[in-house]
XYZ file of C-alpha atoms in Angstrom:
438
model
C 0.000 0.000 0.000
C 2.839 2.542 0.387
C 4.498 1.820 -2.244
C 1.780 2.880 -4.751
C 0.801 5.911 -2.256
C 4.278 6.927 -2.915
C 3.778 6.416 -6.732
C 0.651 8.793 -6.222
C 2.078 11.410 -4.534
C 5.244 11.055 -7.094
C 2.871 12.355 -9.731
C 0.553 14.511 -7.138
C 3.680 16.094 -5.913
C 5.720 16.645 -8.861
C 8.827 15.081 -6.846
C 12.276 12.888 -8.153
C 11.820 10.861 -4.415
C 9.888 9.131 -2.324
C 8.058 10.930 0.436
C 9.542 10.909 3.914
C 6.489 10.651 6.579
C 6.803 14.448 8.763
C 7.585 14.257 12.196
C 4.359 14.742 14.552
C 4.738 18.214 15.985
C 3.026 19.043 19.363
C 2.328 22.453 20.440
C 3.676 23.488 23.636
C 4.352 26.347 26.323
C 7.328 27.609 26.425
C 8.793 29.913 28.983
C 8.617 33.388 27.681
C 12.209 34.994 27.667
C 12.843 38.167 25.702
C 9.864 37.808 24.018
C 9.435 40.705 21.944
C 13.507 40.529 20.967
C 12.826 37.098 19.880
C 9.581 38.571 17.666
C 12.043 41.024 16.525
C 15.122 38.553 14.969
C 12.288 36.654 13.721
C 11.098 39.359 11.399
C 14.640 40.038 10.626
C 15.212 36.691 9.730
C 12.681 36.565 6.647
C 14.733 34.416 4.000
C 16.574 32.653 6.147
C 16.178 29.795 8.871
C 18.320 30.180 12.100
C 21.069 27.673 13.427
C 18.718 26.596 16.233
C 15.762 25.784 13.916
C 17.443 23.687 11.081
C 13.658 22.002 10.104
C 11.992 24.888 10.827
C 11.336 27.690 8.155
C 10.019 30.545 9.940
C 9.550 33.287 6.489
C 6.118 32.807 6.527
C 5.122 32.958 2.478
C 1.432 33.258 3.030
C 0.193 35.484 5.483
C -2.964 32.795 6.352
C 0.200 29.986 7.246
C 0.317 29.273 10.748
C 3.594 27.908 12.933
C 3.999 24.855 15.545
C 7.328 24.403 16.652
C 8.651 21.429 18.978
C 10.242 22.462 22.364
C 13.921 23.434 21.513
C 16.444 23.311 24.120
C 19.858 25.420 23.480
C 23.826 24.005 24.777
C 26.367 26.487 25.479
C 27.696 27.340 22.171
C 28.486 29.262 19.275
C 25.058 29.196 18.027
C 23.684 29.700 21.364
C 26.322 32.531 22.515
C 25.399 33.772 18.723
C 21.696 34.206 19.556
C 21.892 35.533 23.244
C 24.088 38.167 21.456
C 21.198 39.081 19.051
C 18.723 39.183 21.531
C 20.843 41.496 23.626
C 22.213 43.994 20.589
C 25.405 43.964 21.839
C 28.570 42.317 19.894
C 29.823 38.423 20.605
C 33.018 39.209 22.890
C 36.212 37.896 21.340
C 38.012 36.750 24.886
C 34.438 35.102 26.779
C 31.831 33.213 25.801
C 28.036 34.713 26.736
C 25.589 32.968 29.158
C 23.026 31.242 26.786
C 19.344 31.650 27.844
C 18.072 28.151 28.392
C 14.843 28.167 27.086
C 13.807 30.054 23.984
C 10.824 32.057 23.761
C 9.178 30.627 20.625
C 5.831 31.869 20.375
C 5.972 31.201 16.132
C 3.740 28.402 15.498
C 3.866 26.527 12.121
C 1.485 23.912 10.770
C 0.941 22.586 6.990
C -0.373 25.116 4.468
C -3.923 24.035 4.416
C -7.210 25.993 3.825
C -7.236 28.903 5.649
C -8.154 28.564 9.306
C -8.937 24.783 9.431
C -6.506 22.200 10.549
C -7.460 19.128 8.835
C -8.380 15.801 10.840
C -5.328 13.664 9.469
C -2.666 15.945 8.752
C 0.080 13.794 10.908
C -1.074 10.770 8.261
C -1.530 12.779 4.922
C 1.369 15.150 5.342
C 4.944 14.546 3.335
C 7.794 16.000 3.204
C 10.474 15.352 -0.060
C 14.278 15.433 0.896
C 15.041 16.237 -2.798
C 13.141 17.374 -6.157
C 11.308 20.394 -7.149
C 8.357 19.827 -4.140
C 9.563 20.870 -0.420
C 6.206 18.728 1.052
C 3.186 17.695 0.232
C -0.253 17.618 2.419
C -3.282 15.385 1.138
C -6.506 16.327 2.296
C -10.431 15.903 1.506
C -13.473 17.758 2.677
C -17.148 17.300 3.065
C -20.102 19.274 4.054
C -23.773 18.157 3.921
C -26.849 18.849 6.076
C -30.680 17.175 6.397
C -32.868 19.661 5.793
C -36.252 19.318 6.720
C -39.246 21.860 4.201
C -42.455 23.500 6.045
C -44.104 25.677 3.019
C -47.338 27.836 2.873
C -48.008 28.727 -0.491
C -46.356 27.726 -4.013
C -42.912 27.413 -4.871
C -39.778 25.859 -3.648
C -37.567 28.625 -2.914
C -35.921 26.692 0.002
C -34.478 24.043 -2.336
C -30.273 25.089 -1.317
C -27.630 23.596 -2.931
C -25.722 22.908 0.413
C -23.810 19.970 -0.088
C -19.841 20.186 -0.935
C -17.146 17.467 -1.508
C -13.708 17.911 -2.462
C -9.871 16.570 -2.464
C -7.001 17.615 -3.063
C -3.314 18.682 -2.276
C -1.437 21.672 -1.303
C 2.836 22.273 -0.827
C 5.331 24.367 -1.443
C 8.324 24.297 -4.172
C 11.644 24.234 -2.674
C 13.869 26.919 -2.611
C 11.381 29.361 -4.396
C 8.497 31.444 -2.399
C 5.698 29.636 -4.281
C 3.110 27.055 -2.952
C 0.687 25.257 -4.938
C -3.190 23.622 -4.471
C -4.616 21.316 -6.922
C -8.234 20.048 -5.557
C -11.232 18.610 -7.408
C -14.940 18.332 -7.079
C -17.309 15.676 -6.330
C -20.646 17.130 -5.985
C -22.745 17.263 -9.212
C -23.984 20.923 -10.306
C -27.088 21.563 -12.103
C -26.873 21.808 -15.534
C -22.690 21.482 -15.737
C -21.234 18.985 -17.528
C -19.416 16.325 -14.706
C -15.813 16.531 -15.392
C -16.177 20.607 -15.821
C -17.973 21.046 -12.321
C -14.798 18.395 -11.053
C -12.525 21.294 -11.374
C -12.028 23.838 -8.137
C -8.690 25.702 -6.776
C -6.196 24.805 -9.028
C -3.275 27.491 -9.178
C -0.056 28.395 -7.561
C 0.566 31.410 -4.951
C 3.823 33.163 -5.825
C 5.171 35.507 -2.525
C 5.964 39.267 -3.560
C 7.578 40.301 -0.693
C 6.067 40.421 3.343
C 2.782 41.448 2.904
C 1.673 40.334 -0.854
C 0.979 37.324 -3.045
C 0.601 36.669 -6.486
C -2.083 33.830 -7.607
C -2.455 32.130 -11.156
C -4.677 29.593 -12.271
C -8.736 28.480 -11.511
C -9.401 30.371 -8.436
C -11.894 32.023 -6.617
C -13.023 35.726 -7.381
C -13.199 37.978 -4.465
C -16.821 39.681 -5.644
C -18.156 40.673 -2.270
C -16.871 39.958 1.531
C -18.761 36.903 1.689
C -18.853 35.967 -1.837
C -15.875 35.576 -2.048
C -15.153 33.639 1.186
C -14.535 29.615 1.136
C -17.956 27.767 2.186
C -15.519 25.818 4.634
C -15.245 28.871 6.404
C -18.449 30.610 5.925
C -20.419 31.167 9.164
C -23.705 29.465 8.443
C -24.687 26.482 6.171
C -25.824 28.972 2.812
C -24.324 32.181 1.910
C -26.439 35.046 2.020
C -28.645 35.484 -1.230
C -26.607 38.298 -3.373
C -23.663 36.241 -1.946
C -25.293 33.204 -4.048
C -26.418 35.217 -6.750
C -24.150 38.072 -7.601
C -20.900 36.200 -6.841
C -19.432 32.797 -5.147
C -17.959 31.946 -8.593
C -14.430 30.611 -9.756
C -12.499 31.539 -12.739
C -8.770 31.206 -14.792
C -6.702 34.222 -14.298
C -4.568 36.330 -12.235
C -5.357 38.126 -8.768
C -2.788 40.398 -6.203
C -3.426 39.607 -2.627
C -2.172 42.458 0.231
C -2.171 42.114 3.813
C -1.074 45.550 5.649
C -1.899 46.823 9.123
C -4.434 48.852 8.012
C -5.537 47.386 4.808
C -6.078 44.009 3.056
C -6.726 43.418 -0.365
C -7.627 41.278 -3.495
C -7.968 42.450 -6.717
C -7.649 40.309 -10.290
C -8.797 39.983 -14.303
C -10.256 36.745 -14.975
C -11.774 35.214 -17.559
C -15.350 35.408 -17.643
C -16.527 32.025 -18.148
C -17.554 29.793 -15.167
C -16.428 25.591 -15.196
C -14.158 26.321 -18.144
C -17.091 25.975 -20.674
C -15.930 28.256 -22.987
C -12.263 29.553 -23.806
C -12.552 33.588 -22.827
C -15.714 34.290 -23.678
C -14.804 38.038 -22.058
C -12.983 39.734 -19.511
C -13.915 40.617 -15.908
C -11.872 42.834 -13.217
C -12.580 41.701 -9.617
C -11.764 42.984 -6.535
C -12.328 43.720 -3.016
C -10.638 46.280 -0.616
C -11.205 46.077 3.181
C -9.752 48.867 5.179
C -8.675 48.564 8.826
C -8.940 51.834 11.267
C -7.941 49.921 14.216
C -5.328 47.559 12.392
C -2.238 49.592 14.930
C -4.385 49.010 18.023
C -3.025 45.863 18.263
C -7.006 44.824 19.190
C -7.632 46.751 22.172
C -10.770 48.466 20.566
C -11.836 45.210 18.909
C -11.241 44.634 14.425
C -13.418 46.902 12.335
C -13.095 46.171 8.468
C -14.662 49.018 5.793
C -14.553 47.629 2.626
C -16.048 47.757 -0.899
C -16.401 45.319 -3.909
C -16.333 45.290 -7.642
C -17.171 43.168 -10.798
C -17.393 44.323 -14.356
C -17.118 42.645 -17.156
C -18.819 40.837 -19.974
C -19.371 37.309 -20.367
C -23.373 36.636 -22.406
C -23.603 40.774 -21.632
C -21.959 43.465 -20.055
C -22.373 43.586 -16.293
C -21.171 45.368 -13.581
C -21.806 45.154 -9.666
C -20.927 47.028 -7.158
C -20.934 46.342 -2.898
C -19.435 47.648 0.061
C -19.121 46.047 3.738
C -19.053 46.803 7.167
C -17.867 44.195 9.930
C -16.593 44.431 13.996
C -15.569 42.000 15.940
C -14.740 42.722 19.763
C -13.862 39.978 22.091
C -17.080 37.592 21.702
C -19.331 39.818 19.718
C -19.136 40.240 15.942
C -21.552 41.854 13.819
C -20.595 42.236 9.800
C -22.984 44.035 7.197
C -23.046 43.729 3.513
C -24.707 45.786 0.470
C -24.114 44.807 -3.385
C -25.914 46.467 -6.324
C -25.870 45.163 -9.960
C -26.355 45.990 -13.185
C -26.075 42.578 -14.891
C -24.202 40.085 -12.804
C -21.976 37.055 -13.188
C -22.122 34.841 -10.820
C -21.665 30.826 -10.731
C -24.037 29.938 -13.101
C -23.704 28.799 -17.460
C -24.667 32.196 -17.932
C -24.476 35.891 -17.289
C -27.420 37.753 -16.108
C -29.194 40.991 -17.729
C -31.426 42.123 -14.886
C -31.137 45.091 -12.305
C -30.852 43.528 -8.757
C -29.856 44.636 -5.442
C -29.533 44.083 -1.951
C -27.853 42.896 2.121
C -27.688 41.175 4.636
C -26.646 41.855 8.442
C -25.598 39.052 10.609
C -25.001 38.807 14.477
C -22.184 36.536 16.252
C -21.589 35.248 19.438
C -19.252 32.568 21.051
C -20.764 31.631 24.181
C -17.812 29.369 24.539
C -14.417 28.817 22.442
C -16.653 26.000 20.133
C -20.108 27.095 20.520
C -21.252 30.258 18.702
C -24.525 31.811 18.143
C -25.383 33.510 14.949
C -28.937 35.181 13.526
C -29.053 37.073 10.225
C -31.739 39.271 8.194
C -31.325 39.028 4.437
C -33.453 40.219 1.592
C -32.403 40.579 -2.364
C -34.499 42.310 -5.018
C -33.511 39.790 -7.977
C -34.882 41.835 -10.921
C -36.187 45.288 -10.419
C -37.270 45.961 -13.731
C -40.209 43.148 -12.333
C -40.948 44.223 -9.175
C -39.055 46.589 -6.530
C -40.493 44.073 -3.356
C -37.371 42.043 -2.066
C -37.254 39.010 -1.136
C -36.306 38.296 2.547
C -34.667 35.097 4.705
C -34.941 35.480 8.520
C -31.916 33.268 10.012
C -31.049 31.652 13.594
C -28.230 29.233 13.884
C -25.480 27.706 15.892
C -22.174 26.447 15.165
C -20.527 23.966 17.665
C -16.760 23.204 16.271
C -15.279 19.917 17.938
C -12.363 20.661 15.863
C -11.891 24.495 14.736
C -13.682 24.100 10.794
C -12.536 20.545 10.434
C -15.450 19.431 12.654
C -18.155 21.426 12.886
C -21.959 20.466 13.601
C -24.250 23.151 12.421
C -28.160 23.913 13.281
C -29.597 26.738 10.878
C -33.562 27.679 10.804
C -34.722 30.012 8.062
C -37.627 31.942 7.375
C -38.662 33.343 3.977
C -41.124 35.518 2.285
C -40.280 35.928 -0.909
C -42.065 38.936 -3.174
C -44.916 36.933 -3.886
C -45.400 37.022 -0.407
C -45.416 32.907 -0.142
C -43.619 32.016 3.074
C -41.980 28.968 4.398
C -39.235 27.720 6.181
C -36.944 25.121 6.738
C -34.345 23.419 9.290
C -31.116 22.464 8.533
C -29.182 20.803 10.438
C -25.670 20.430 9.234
C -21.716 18.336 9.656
C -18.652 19.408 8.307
C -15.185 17.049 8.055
C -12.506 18.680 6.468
C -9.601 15.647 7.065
């Protein structure tokens, strides 16, 4: 059975030798010793790995990547006496050695570049690491997400019929000795009226680090239209996405995208192609983006996070369109509260086809974590889908609760929603919802 795993990942991981299982790494306390001096070599210390962390890189190439690091104990040495020096500013002397500290104050965590925020079930077991070829390591990982949902109606129509469930696998690395990483994953869930094998095909691209704070993507990736639209349904906080979420945006596409992470502002801006499940070969061009500014990003979070942000999509795919959004969200301590508005003129979102008609609307969604897994959540949402029709919107009512075993890689979800849609036929429906992301 190894054997051919190792002939999978040979091809999976683009690498001239067989995979060497990684090390199990355990986070830990460590005694805190010159803890903002250590901080301070560390950022000093971007290209290059330290004496005392040989299998340890600690220039971070994605700003989402995360660090573990085993407990390190440092001998009187050169490496040691080479450190303390650092710490302390001051020059090694020539005639004495200096007193080493004797526990380092690593507060750098590192774990394998997975989807953002999750750590996967079986990342000890799917995780490689190459000691030659192109491919530094390798992490294998698959995801699901499904729910039961249970329909109450009062009227006509089925307005409640979601397309909730996901399924996916993949891999994700990083090249050695270049700041690029790579993700190649694949679809299993059927979509409505997409051929199989063109639905199969999700994040496939590499991420190429442009310095500290920005990134470089190229290949099938998702389009940041909106704050939430543009967010991975792994990490989105209840079981749908809001409706111009669904509608407007939530779409992948081949192209190109810049992704900044400052203090005070993130952002994500690309030109794509407009097609959607690479039906057609450039049908048209389309310029996404979305910029989220950060007026308490030096506060270092004693006020709380506050995030002002807008969105845009123009392009032309079937017809011109062009949308337009902006966002409000705060989070302080164990309250959040986010707010989203998008307008469109035509729209493009992850369908066969582009859209001709005038639609608008938002949603506004309350958080709170009564403990470090259980949250509460309850969200208003309406959309206008065509206003040349009819200018009444079409509204969701939601109440939910999210209870992660396992940060996003195990997560139960409850979600009860409430519609009245223009017509003014009402319904409802419970969902009740698991996530495994392993």
């Amino acid at each position: 059975m190894k054997k051919y795993l190792s002939i999978l990942l040979f091809i999976l991981g683009m690498c001239s030798n067989s995979p060497v299982m990684a090390e199990k790494l355990e986070p830990i306390e460590l005694e805190l010793n010159s803890q903002e001096k250590y901080l301070s070599l560390l950022d000093k210390s971007t290209n290059s790995t330290p004496e005392f962390l040989p299998d340890y890189r600690v220039d971070d190439y994605s700003h989402e990547e995360e660090f573990v690091v085993e407990k390190l104990e440092v001998e009187s040495g050169e490496s040691a006496d080479m450190l303390q020096a650092e710490l302390e500013a001051t020059p090694v002397p020539e005639d004495k050695t200096v007193t080493p500290i004797p526990t380092l104050s690593i507060i750098v965590r590192k774990k394998h570049p997975i989807l953002p925020n999750d750590r996967t079930l079986l990342n000890e077991h799917l995780y490689f690491q190459f000691d030659k070829g192109p491919a530094e390591d390798l992490l294998v990982y698959g995801a699901y997400r499904g729910d039961l949902g249970f329909n109450f109606f009062n009227g006509v129509g089925n307005h409640m019929n979601y397309d909730t469930f996901m399924g996916e696998a993949g891999v994700v690395g990083r090249l050695r000795e270049l700041p690029i990483d790579y993700r190649f994953s694949f679809n299993f869930v059927p979509v409505k009226d997409v051929p199989y094998w063109n639905a199969m095909i999700l994040d496939n691209f590499i991420t190429i680090k442009a310095g500290k704070h920005n990134k470089v993507r190229i290949g099938h990736t998702r389009t940041a239209n909106g704050y939430e639209g543009g967010m991975s349904g792994y990490v989105q906080p209840l079981i749908m996405k809001s409706q111009i979420s669904r509608t407007f945006s939530n779409a992948r596409s081949l192209g190109a995208k810049v992704i900044g992470s400052y203090d005070l502002v993130d952002y994500d801006i690309g030109v794509f192609s407009s097609d959607r499940f690479l039906l057609k070969f450039f049908p048209g061009a389309e310029f996404v983006g979305n910029i989220n500014f950060k007026p308490l990003g030096k506060t270092d979070g004693k006020y709380g996070k506050l995030l002002l942000g807008t969105s845009f999509n123009v392009g032309s795919r079937d017809n011109y369109y062009k949308n337009i959004g902006f966002n409000v969200a705060y989070k302080y301590k164990k309250f959040k509260w986010d707010f989203e508005y998008m307008a469109a003129d035509g729209y493009n979102g992850r369908s066969t086809h582009s859209s001709t008609a005038r639609a608008e609307g938002f949603y506004t969604t309350l958080y709170y974590k009564l403990t470090d897994k259980v949250e509460l959540l309850a969200r208003y949402d309406q959309i206008t889908p065509n206003k040349d029709v009819s200018h009444k919107p079409q509204k969701e009512y939601t109440v939910g609760i999210n209870y992660r075993l396992k940060g996003d890689a195990l997560k139960l979800m409850i979600n009860y929603v409430y519609y009245d849609n223009f017509s003014h036929n009402t319904g409802s429906r419970l969902l009740v919802g698991t996530q495994l992301i392993f």
